[in-house]
Coordinates of C-alpha atoms and ligand atoms in Angstrom, one line a residue:
M122 CA -21.3 -23.9 13.1
K123 CA -23.3 -21.7 10.8
F124 CA -22.5 -18.3 9.4
A125 CA -23.7 -15.8 6.9
H126 CA -21.6 -14.4 4.1
I127 CA -22.9 -11.0 2.8
A128 CA -20.8 -8.9 0.4
D129 CA -20.9 -5.7 -1.7
A130 CA -23.9 -4.0 0.0
H131 CA -22.8 -0.6 -1.4
L132 CA -24.8 1.3 1.2
G133 CA -25.2 4.9 0.1
R134 CA -25.3 4.2 -3.5
E135 CA -28.1 6.1 -5.3
Q136 CA -28.3 4.4 -8.6
F137 CA -29.5 6.5 -11.5
N138 CA -29.5 9.4 -9.0
Q139 CA -32.9 8.1 -7.8
P140 CA -33.5 8.4 -4.1
F141 CA -35.6 5.2 -4.1
R142 CA -32.6 3.3 -5.3
Y143 CA -30.7 4.5 -2.2
E144 CA -33.5 2.9 -0.1
D145 CA -33.4 -0.3 -2.2
Y146 CA -29.7 -0.9 -1.4
V147 CA -30.4 -0.3 2.3
K148 CA -33.5 -2.6 2.2
A149 CA -31.6 -5.4 0.5
F150 CA -28.8 -5.3 3.1
R151 CA -31.3 -5.1 5.9
E152 CA -33.2 -8.1 4.5
A153 CA -29.9 -10.2 4.3
V154 CA -28.9 -9.3 7.9
E155 CA -32.4 -9.9 9.3
R156 CA -32.6 -13.3 7.5
A157 CA -29.2 -14.3 8.8
V158 CA -30.2 -13.4 12.4
R159 CA -33.4 -15.3 12.0
E160 CA -31.6 -18.3 10.8
G161 CA -29.6 -18.3 14.0
V162 CA -26.1 -17.9 12.5
D163 CA -23.2 -17.9 14.8
F164 CA -21.5 -15.0 13.0
I165 CA -21.7 -12.8 9.9
L166 CA -18.9 -12.1 7.4
I167 CA -18.8 -8.9 5.4
P168 CA -15.9 -9.1 2.9
G169 CA -15.9 -5.5 1.7
D170 CA -17.9 -2.7 0.0
L171 CA -20.3 -2.4 2.8
F172 CA -20.4 1.2 1.7
H173 CA -20.3 2.7 -1.7
V174 CA -17.7 5.3 -0.7
S175 CA -15.1 5.4 2.0
R176 CA -16.7 8.5 3.5
P177 CA -20.4 7.6 3.6
S178 CA -23.1 10.2 4.2
P179 CA -24.4 10.5 7.8
K180 CA -27.6 9.0 6.4
A181 CA -25.9 5.9 5.0
L182 CA -23.9 5.6 8.2
R183 CA -27.0 5.8 10.3
D184 CA -28.7 3.1 8.2
A185 CA -25.7 0.8 8.5
I186 CA -25.6 1.3 12.3
E187 CA -29.2 0.6 12.6
I188 CA -28.9 -2.7 10.6
L189 CA -25.7 -3.8 12.3
E190 CA -27.4 -3.4 15.7
L191 CA -29.7 -6.3 14.9
P192 CA -26.9 -9.0 15.1
R193 CA -25.2 -7.1 17.9
K194 CA -28.3 -7.3 20.1
K195 CA -28.3 -11.0 19.6
G196 CA -24.7 -11.3 20.4
I197 CA -23.8 -12.4 16.9
P198 CA -20.4 -11.0 15.9
V199 CA -19.8 -9.5 12.5
F200 CA -16.4 -9.8 10.9
A201 CA -15.4 -7.4 8.2
I202 CA -12.7 -6.2 5.8
E203 CA -12.7 -3.1 3.6
G204 CA -13.3 -3.3 -0.1
N205 CA -12.0 -1.1 -2.9
H206 CA -15.0 1.2 -2.5
D207 CA -14.8 1.8 1.2
K208 CA -11.2 1.5 2.0
T209 CA -9.2 4.5 3.2
I210 CA -5.6 5.2 4.3
R211 CA -6.8 7.4 7.0
E212 CA -5.9 6.5 10.6
T213 CA -9.6 6.5 11.5
S214 CA -12.0 5.2 8.9
V215 CA -15.7 4.6 9.1
F216 CA -14.9 0.9 9.7
D217 CA -13.0 1.9 12.8
L218 CA -16.0 3.8 14.0
L219 CA -18.3 0.8 13.5
E220 CA -15.8 -1.3 15.3
H221 CA -15.5 1.2 18.2
L222 CA -19.3 1.1 18.5
G223 CA -19.0 -2.7 18.9
L224 CA -20.8 -3.4 15.6
I225 CA -18.1 -5.1 13.6
N226 CA -14.8 -6.8 14.2
L227 CA -12.1 -5.9 11.7
V228 CA -9.7 -8.5 10.6
G229 CA -6.6 -8.0 8.5
Y230 CA -3.1 -6.6 8.6
L231 CA -3.7 -3.6 10.8
R232 CA -1.7 -0.7 12.4
E233 CA -3.0 -1.3 15.8
P234 CA -3.6 -4.6 17.6
R235 CA -7.2 -5.5 18.5
S236 CA -8.2 -7.1 21.7
G237 CA -12.0 -7.6 21.3
E238 CA -13.8 -10.7 22.5
F239 CA -13.7 -12.1 19.0
Q240 CA -10.3 -11.0 17.9
R241 CA -6.7 -12.1 18.3
S242 CA -3.7 -10.1 17.2
E243 CA -0.1 -11.0 16.6
R244 CA 2.8 -8.8 15.6
K245 CA 4.0 -9.3 12.1
G246 CA 6.6 -6.9 10.8
S247 CA 5.5 -3.3 11.5
R248 CA 1.9 -4.3 11.9
Y249 CA -0.5 -6.8 13.4
L250 CA -2.2 -9.7 11.8
V251 CA -5.6 -9.5 13.4
R252 CA -7.9 -12.6 13.1
G253 CA -11.4 -13.2 14.1
I254 CA -12.2 -16.0 16.4
F255 CA -15.4 -17.9 17.0
G256 CA -15.1 -21.1 19.1
D257 CA -12.4 -23.0 17.3
V258 CA -12.9 -21.3 13.9
E259 CA -10.4 -18.7 12.9
I260 CA -11.3 -15.9 10.5
Y261 CA -8.5 -14.3 8.5
G262 CA -8.8 -11.6 6.0
L263 CA -7.1 -8.8 4.2
R264 CA -8.8 -5.6 2.8
H265 CA -8.8 -5.0 -0.9
H266 CA -5.4 -4.5 -2.5
S267 CA -4.3 -4.0 -6.0
R268 CA -2.6 -6.9 -7.7
W269 CA 0.8 -5.2 -7.7
Q270 CA 0.6 -5.0 -3.9
L271 CA -0.2 -8.6 -3.5
I272 CA 2.0 -10.2 -6.1
R273 CA 5.5 -8.7 -5.9
G274 CA 7.7 -10.4 -8.3
E275 CA 8.4 -13.8 -6.8
T276 CA 6.7 -12.9 -3.6
N277 CA 3.0 -13.7 -3.1
V278 CA 2.0 -11.6 -0.1
L279 CA -1.1 -13.6 0.6
K280 CA 0.8 -16.8 0.8
V281 CA 3.4 -15.3 3.1
L282 CA 0.8 -13.7 5.3
F283 CA -1.5 -16.7 5.6
R284 CA 1.0 -19.6 5.4
G285 CA -0.1 -22.6 7.5
R286 CA -3.4 -20.8 8.6
R287 CA -6.7 -22.6 8.7
G288 CA -10.3 -21.6 9.0
I289 CA -11.9 -18.9 6.8
L290 CA -10.2 -16.4 4.6
M291 CA -12.0 -13.2 3.6
L292 CA -10.7 -11.2 0.6
H293 CA -12.1 -8.5 -1.7
Q294 CA -10.5 -9.4 -5.0
A295 CA -11.4 -10.7 -8.4
V296 CA -10.1 -14.3 -8.9
D297 CA -9.7 -15.2 -12.5
Y298 CA -11.3 -18.6 -12.3
L299 CA -14.6 -17.1 -11.2
S300 CA -14.5 -13.9 -13.2
K301 CA -15.4 -15.4 -16.5
D302 CA -18.5 -13.8 -17.9
T303 CA -18.5 -11.1 -15.3
P304 CA -17.5 -7.4 -15.6
Y305 CA -14.3 -8.4 -14.0
S306 CA -13.0 -10.8 -16.6
D307 CA -10.6 -8.2 -17.9
A308 CA -9.6 -6.9 -14.5
V309 CA -8.6 -9.9 -12.4
D310 CA -6.5 -9.3 -9.3
L311 CA -5.5 -12.9 -8.6
R312 CA -5.1 -16.2 -10.3
L313 CA -6.6 -19.2 -8.7
N314 CA -3.2 -20.7 -7.9
E315 CA -2.2 -17.5 -6.1
L316 CA -4.8 -18.1 -3.4
P317 CA -3.2 -19.5 -0.2
D318 CA -4.3 -23.1 0.3
G319 CA -5.5 -24.6 3.6
F320 CA -8.7 -22.7 4.3
S321 CA -12.0 -24.4 4.6
Y322 CA -13.9 -21.5 3.1
Y323 CA -12.9 -18.5 1.0
A324 CA -15.4 -15.7 1.7
L325 CA -14.9 -13.3 -1.2
G326 CA -16.4 -10.0 -2.3
H327 CA -15.9 -7.8 -5.3
I328 CA -17.7 -9.7 -8.1
H329 CA -21.3 -8.6 -8.0
V330 CA -22.8 -11.8 -9.4
R331 CA -23.1 -15.0 -7.5
R332 CA -20.2 -17.4 -8.2
L333 CA -19.1 -20.6 -6.4
A334 CA -16.2 -23.0 -7.1
E335 CA -16.0 -26.3 -5.2
P336 CA -12.7 -27.8 -4.1
S337 CA -13.2 -30.6 -6.7
Q338 CA -13.0 -27.9 -9.4
T339 CA -10.2 -25.9 -8.0
G340 CA -8.0 -28.3 -6.0
L341 CA -8.1 -25.9 -3.1
S342 CA -9.0 -27.0 0.4
G343 CA -12.4 -25.2 0.5
P344 CA -15.1 -23.6 -1.6
I345 CA -14.5 -20.1 -3.1
A346 CA -17.7 -18.1 -2.9
Y347 CA -18.9 -14.8 -4.1
P348 CA -22.5 -14.1 -3.0
G349 CA -22.7 -11.1 -5.3
S350 CA -24.3 -7.8 -4.2
P351 CA -27.7 -8.0 -2.5
E352 CA -29.0 -5.3 -4.9
R353 CA -28.5 -4.9 -8.6
T354 CA -25.7 -2.5 -9.5
D355 CA -25.4 -3.1 -13.3
V356 CA -27.5 -4.3 -16.3
R357 CA -25.5 -7.5 -16.2
E358 CA -27.3 -8.3 -13.0
A359 CA -30.7 -7.5 -14.4
S360 CA -33.5 -9.8 -13.2
H361 CA -34.9 -10.1 -16.7
I362 CA -33.6 -9.6 -20.2
V363 CA -36.0 -8.7 -22.9
T364 CA -35.1 -8.9 -26.5
Y365 CA -37.2 -7.4 -29.3
L366 CA -35.0 -7.9 -32.3
S367 CA -35.9 -7.3 -35.9
K368 CA -35.4 -10.8 -37.0
D369 CA -37.8 -12.3 -34.4
G370 CA -40.7 -9.9 -34.8
K371 CA -41.9 -10.4 -31.3
P372 CA -40.5 -9.6 -27.8
R373 CA -39.0 -12.4 -25.7
I374 CA -38.5 -12.3 -21.9
R375 CA -36.1 -14.4 -20.1
E376 CA -34.8 -14.5 -16.6
N377 CA -31.1 -13.6 -16.3
R378 CA -28.9 -16.4 -15.1
D379 CA -26.8 -13.8 -13.2
G380 CA -29.9 -12.0 -11.9
A381 CA -30.3 -13.8 -8.6
K382 CA -29.5 -11.5 -5.7
G383 CA -28.8 -12.6 -2.2
F384 CA -26.1 -14.0 0.1
Y385 CA -24.8 -17.3 1.5
I386 CA -25.7 -19.1 4.7
V387 CA -22.8 -21.5 5.3
E388 CA -23.2 -24.6 7.4
D389 CA -20.1 -26.7 8.1
F390 CA -18.4 -24.8 5.2
Q391 CA -21.1 -25.7 2.7
P392 CA -22.7 -22.6 1.3
E393 CA -26.4 -22.4 0.5
F394 CA -27.6 -19.4 -1.5
V395 CA -30.4 -17.4 0.1
E396 CA -32.2 -15.3 -2.4
I397 CA -33.3 -11.7 -1.6
D398 CA -36.3 -10.1 -3.1
A399 CA -34.5 -7.2 -4.9
R400 CA -36.4 -4.8 -7.1
P401 CA -37.0 -6.2 -10.6
F402 CA -34.6 -4.8 -13.1
Y403 CA -35.3 -5.2 -16.8
Y404 CA -32.7 -4.9 -19.5
V405 CA -34.6 -4.3 -22.7
R406 CA -32.9 -4.6 -26.1
V407 CA -35.0 -3.1 -28.8
E408 CA -33.8 -3.3 -32.4
G409 CA -35.2 -1.4 -35.3
N410 CA -34.2 0.2 -38.6
S411 CA -36.2 3.4 -38.3
K412 CA -37.1 5.7 -35.6
A413 CA -40.8 4.8 -36.0
E414 CA -40.0 1.1 -35.7
L415 CA -38.0 1.7 -32.5
R416 CA -40.7 3.9 -31.0
R417 CA -43.5 1.4 -31.8
K418 CA -41.5 -1.5 -30.3
V419 CA -40.6 0.5 -27.1
E420 CA -44.2 1.2 -26.5
E421 CA -45.2 -2.3 -27.2
V422 CA -42.6 -3.9 -25.0
A423 CA -43.1 -1.4 -22.1
S424 CA -46.4 -3.1 -21.3
L425 CA -44.5 -6.3 -20.4
I426 CA -42.5 -4.5 -17.7
P427 CA -43.8 -4.6 -14.1
K428 CA -44.6 -1.1 -12.8
E429 CA -42.3 -1.4 -9.8
A430 CA -39.3 -2.3 -12.0
V431 CA -36.3 -0.4 -13.1
A432 CA -35.8 -0.7 -16.9
V433 CA -32.9 0.1 -19.1
F434 CA -33.8 0.3 -22.8
M435 CA -30.9 -0.3 -25.2
L436 CA -31.9 0.9 -28.6
E437 CA -30.1 -0.9 -31.4
G438 CA -30.1 -1.1 -35.2
R439 CA -29.2 1.0 -38.1
V440 CA -31.2 4.2 -38.6
K441 CA -30.4 6.7 -41.3
G442 CA -29.6 10.0 -39.7
G443 CA -29.3 8.3 -36.3
I444 CA -31.6 9.0 -33.4
S445 CA -31.7 11.3 -30.5
L446 CA -32.6 9.8 -27.2
A447 CA -34.6 12.9 -26.3
E448 CA -37.1 11.7 -28.9
F449 CA -37.8 8.6 -26.8
N450 CA -38.1 9.9 -23.3
D451 CA -41.6 11.2 -23.8
L452 CA -42.8 7.8 -25.0
L453 CA -43.2 6.1 -21.6
K454 CA -44.3 9.1 -19.6
G455 CA -47.6 7.4 -18.9
S456 CA -46.3 3.9 -18.5
G457 CA -46.1 4.0 -14.7
I458 CA -42.7 2.2 -14.8
R459 CA -40.9 3.3 -11.6
Y460 CA -37.7 4.3 -13.5
Y461 CA -36.6 3.9 -17.0
T462 CA -33.8 5.2 -19.1
F463 CA -32.7 4.9 -22.7
R464 CA -29.3 4.1 -24.1
S465 CA -28.3 3.8 -27.7
R466 CA -26.2 1.6 -29.8
V467 CA -27.9 2.7 -33.0
V468 CA -25.6 3.1 -35.9
G469 CA -26.1 6.2 -38.0
E470 CA -24.5 9.6 -38.3
A471 CA -24.9 12.1 -35.5
V472 CA -26.1 9.8 -32.7
S473 CA -27.1 12.1 -29.8
V474 CA -26.3 10.8 -26.4
E475 CA -28.1 13.1 -24.1
K476 CA -29.1 10.6 -21.4
V477 CA -26.4 8.0 -21.3
G478 CA -26.1 6.2 -17.9
E479 CA -22.8 6.4 -16.1
E480 CA -22.3 2.7 -16.5
E481 CA -22.5 3.1 -20.3
L482 CA -20.3 6.1 -20.7
L483 CA -17.5 5.4 -18.3
N484 CA -15.5 2.3 -17.5
E485 CA -15.1 1.1 -14.0
W486 CA -11.9 2.9 -13.4
E487 CA -13.2 6.2 -14.7
R488 CA -16.3 5.9 -12.5
E489 CA -14.1 5.4 -9.5
L490 CA -12.0 8.4 -10.5
F491 CA -15.0 10.6 -10.7
L492 CA -16.2 9.3 -7.3
H493 CA -12.8 10.5 -5.9
L494 CA -13.1 13.8 -7.6
R495 CA -16.7 14.4 -6.4
V496 CA -15.7 15.7 -3.0
E497 CA -16.4 19.4 -2.3
P498 CA -13.5 21.5 -3.5
A499 CA -13.0 22.8 0.0
E500 CA -12.5 19.3 1.2
F501 CA -10.2 18.2 -1.6
S502 CA -7.1 19.2 0.2
N503 CA -8.0 16.9 3.0
S504 CA -8.5 14.0 0.8
I505 CA -5.6 14.6 -1.6
D506 CA -3.5 11.9 0.2
E507 CA -6.2 9.4 -0.3
F508 CA -6.7 10.4 -3.8
L509 CA -3.0 10.2 -4.6
E510 CA -2.8 6.8 -2.9
W511 CA -5.6 5.6 -5.0
L512 CA -4.1 7.1 -8.1
M513 CA -0.8 5.6 -7.3
E514 CA -2.4 2.2 -6.8
S515 CA -4.3 2.5 -10.1
Y516 CA -1.0 3.2 -11.9
G517 CA 1.3 1.7 -9.4
K518 CA 2.2 -1.3 -11.4
K519 CA 3.7 1.0 -14.0
T520 CA 5.3 3.4 -11.5
E521 CA 6.6 0.8 -9.1
K522 CA 10.2 0.3 -8.8
K523 CA 11.6 -3.2 -8.7
P524 CA 10.7 -4.6 -5.3
D525 CA 13.5 -4.5 -2.8
R526 CA 14.5 -8.0 -1.9
Q527 CA 15.4 -6.9 1.7
E528 CA 11.9 -5.5 2.1
K529 CA 9.5 -7.4 4.3
A530 CA 6.9 -9.1 2.1
A531 CA 3.8 -7.5 3.4
P532 CA 1.4 -5.0 1.8
K533 CA 2.6 -1.5 2.1
E534 CA 0.0 1.1 1.8
E535 CA 1.3 4.5 2.5
A536 CA 4.3 6.8 2.6
G537 CA 7.0 5.4 0.3
N538 CA 5.3 5.5 -3.0
K539 CA 3.5 8.8 -2.7
R540 CA 6.6 10.7 -3.8
E541 CA 6.7 8.7 -6.9
V542 CA 3.2 9.7 -7.8
K543 CA 3.9 13.3 -7.6
R544 CA 6.8 12.9 -9.8
E545 CA 5.2 10.6 -12.3
V546 CA 1.7 11.8 -12.6
K547 CA 2.0 15.6 -12.8
P548 CA 0.8 16.8 -16.1
A549 CA 3.6 18.0 -18.3
G550 CA 1.4 19.8 -20.8
K551 CA -2.1 20.2 -22.0
P552 CA -3.9 16.9 -21.5
S553 CA -5.4 15.4 -24.5
S554 CA -7.7 13.2 -22.4
L555 CA -7.8 12.3 -18.8
D556 CA -6.5 8.9 -19.4
A557 CA -3.7 10.0 -21.6
W558 CA -2.8 12.7 -19.0
L559 CA -2.6 10.1 -16.2
R560 CA -0.6 7.7 -18.3
R561 CA 1.7 10.4 -19.7
G562 CA 5.2 9.4 -20.0
K563 CA 4.4 5.7 -19.4
P564 CA 4.5 2.9 -21.9
Ligands
MN868 MN1 -18.4 -4.0 -4.9

């Protein structure tokens, strides 16, 4: 039995607002799926963030359909759960659409039972536990949930839901043990010992760098694996890191340990990483003590960067009077580098930040907030429920009442808590900052 484990494709993302980056994400996912099909896998697992947003553009949807038709034509089933980026509380989501088209099989704790060739449903509380099935392998999963939804006081929803189950478990969460040295180290959803034991393979998504923990390390029954995203989503996943620091005097290039992009092919529950040829991504740290030094080094170091690459230049050092990034943009006009951007950590008064990337300026949560707010004003009323749901989740831990002991221990996603949001989150006065506004009245 052989399967592919592909996570966090983020189709539809147009990194740096560059259309060619949209194509890069599609290309990387296509390459992964094509490779899996070529390798003759029995099935494919997609544990979340197939799309970058829960309502992808028609173009992103078309591209996803086109790619998912490749395994379908070969009779290779695809099992999927939704991630934090593409989940929705709507009755009908884009995942339902893909399922209706016969392209994916959803697994999870769902409102409606499924009766596809590769699915089995059983009633559990008010919903259905839907599992995937291939031969004698069972594939369980649960879409992304916030920690407060999964760990409710003494009750661990995952352990209740999956007690005694065997096979594969798909989740879209950050597990602490594997989050070290990743952007998720401060935002873990689950501790290692909170994962339900008994599965032969834990197919995870959410962490965008490749991570693997063997049973000998964790004491669990199977490996826990994050393939990472097939394309680079952040400087921490850069293919190369270039440093040109004052003390060295010359630039140094090294490959980034976390720069490998790809997915897993898993045979008899043993994952083998398959690398994908993603676009080279250079993270260039240039240090200087004057604008002239920084400019000279940027020009010098630029010649080391391949033309097809994406490059993020981080300017560092202490410069009297500070620097303006606008004074650097002209420098590489003739360099031929596909896309480059400057960011600054230069210390000095009046640092101008005209062209700061979204990753640099906003934290993960703020980026997500803006994604939610980006819908057309005319459409906002339609998506207000989803927005409130998300907002409630983000702050749910603080607004949640003590869990009712009588309540069935299963993830609750709608109704109930919405009222609380309206009560808790409404601004009481002039907001000092978004965050303060949202947190208003909470410790
Ligand atoms: Mn993701």
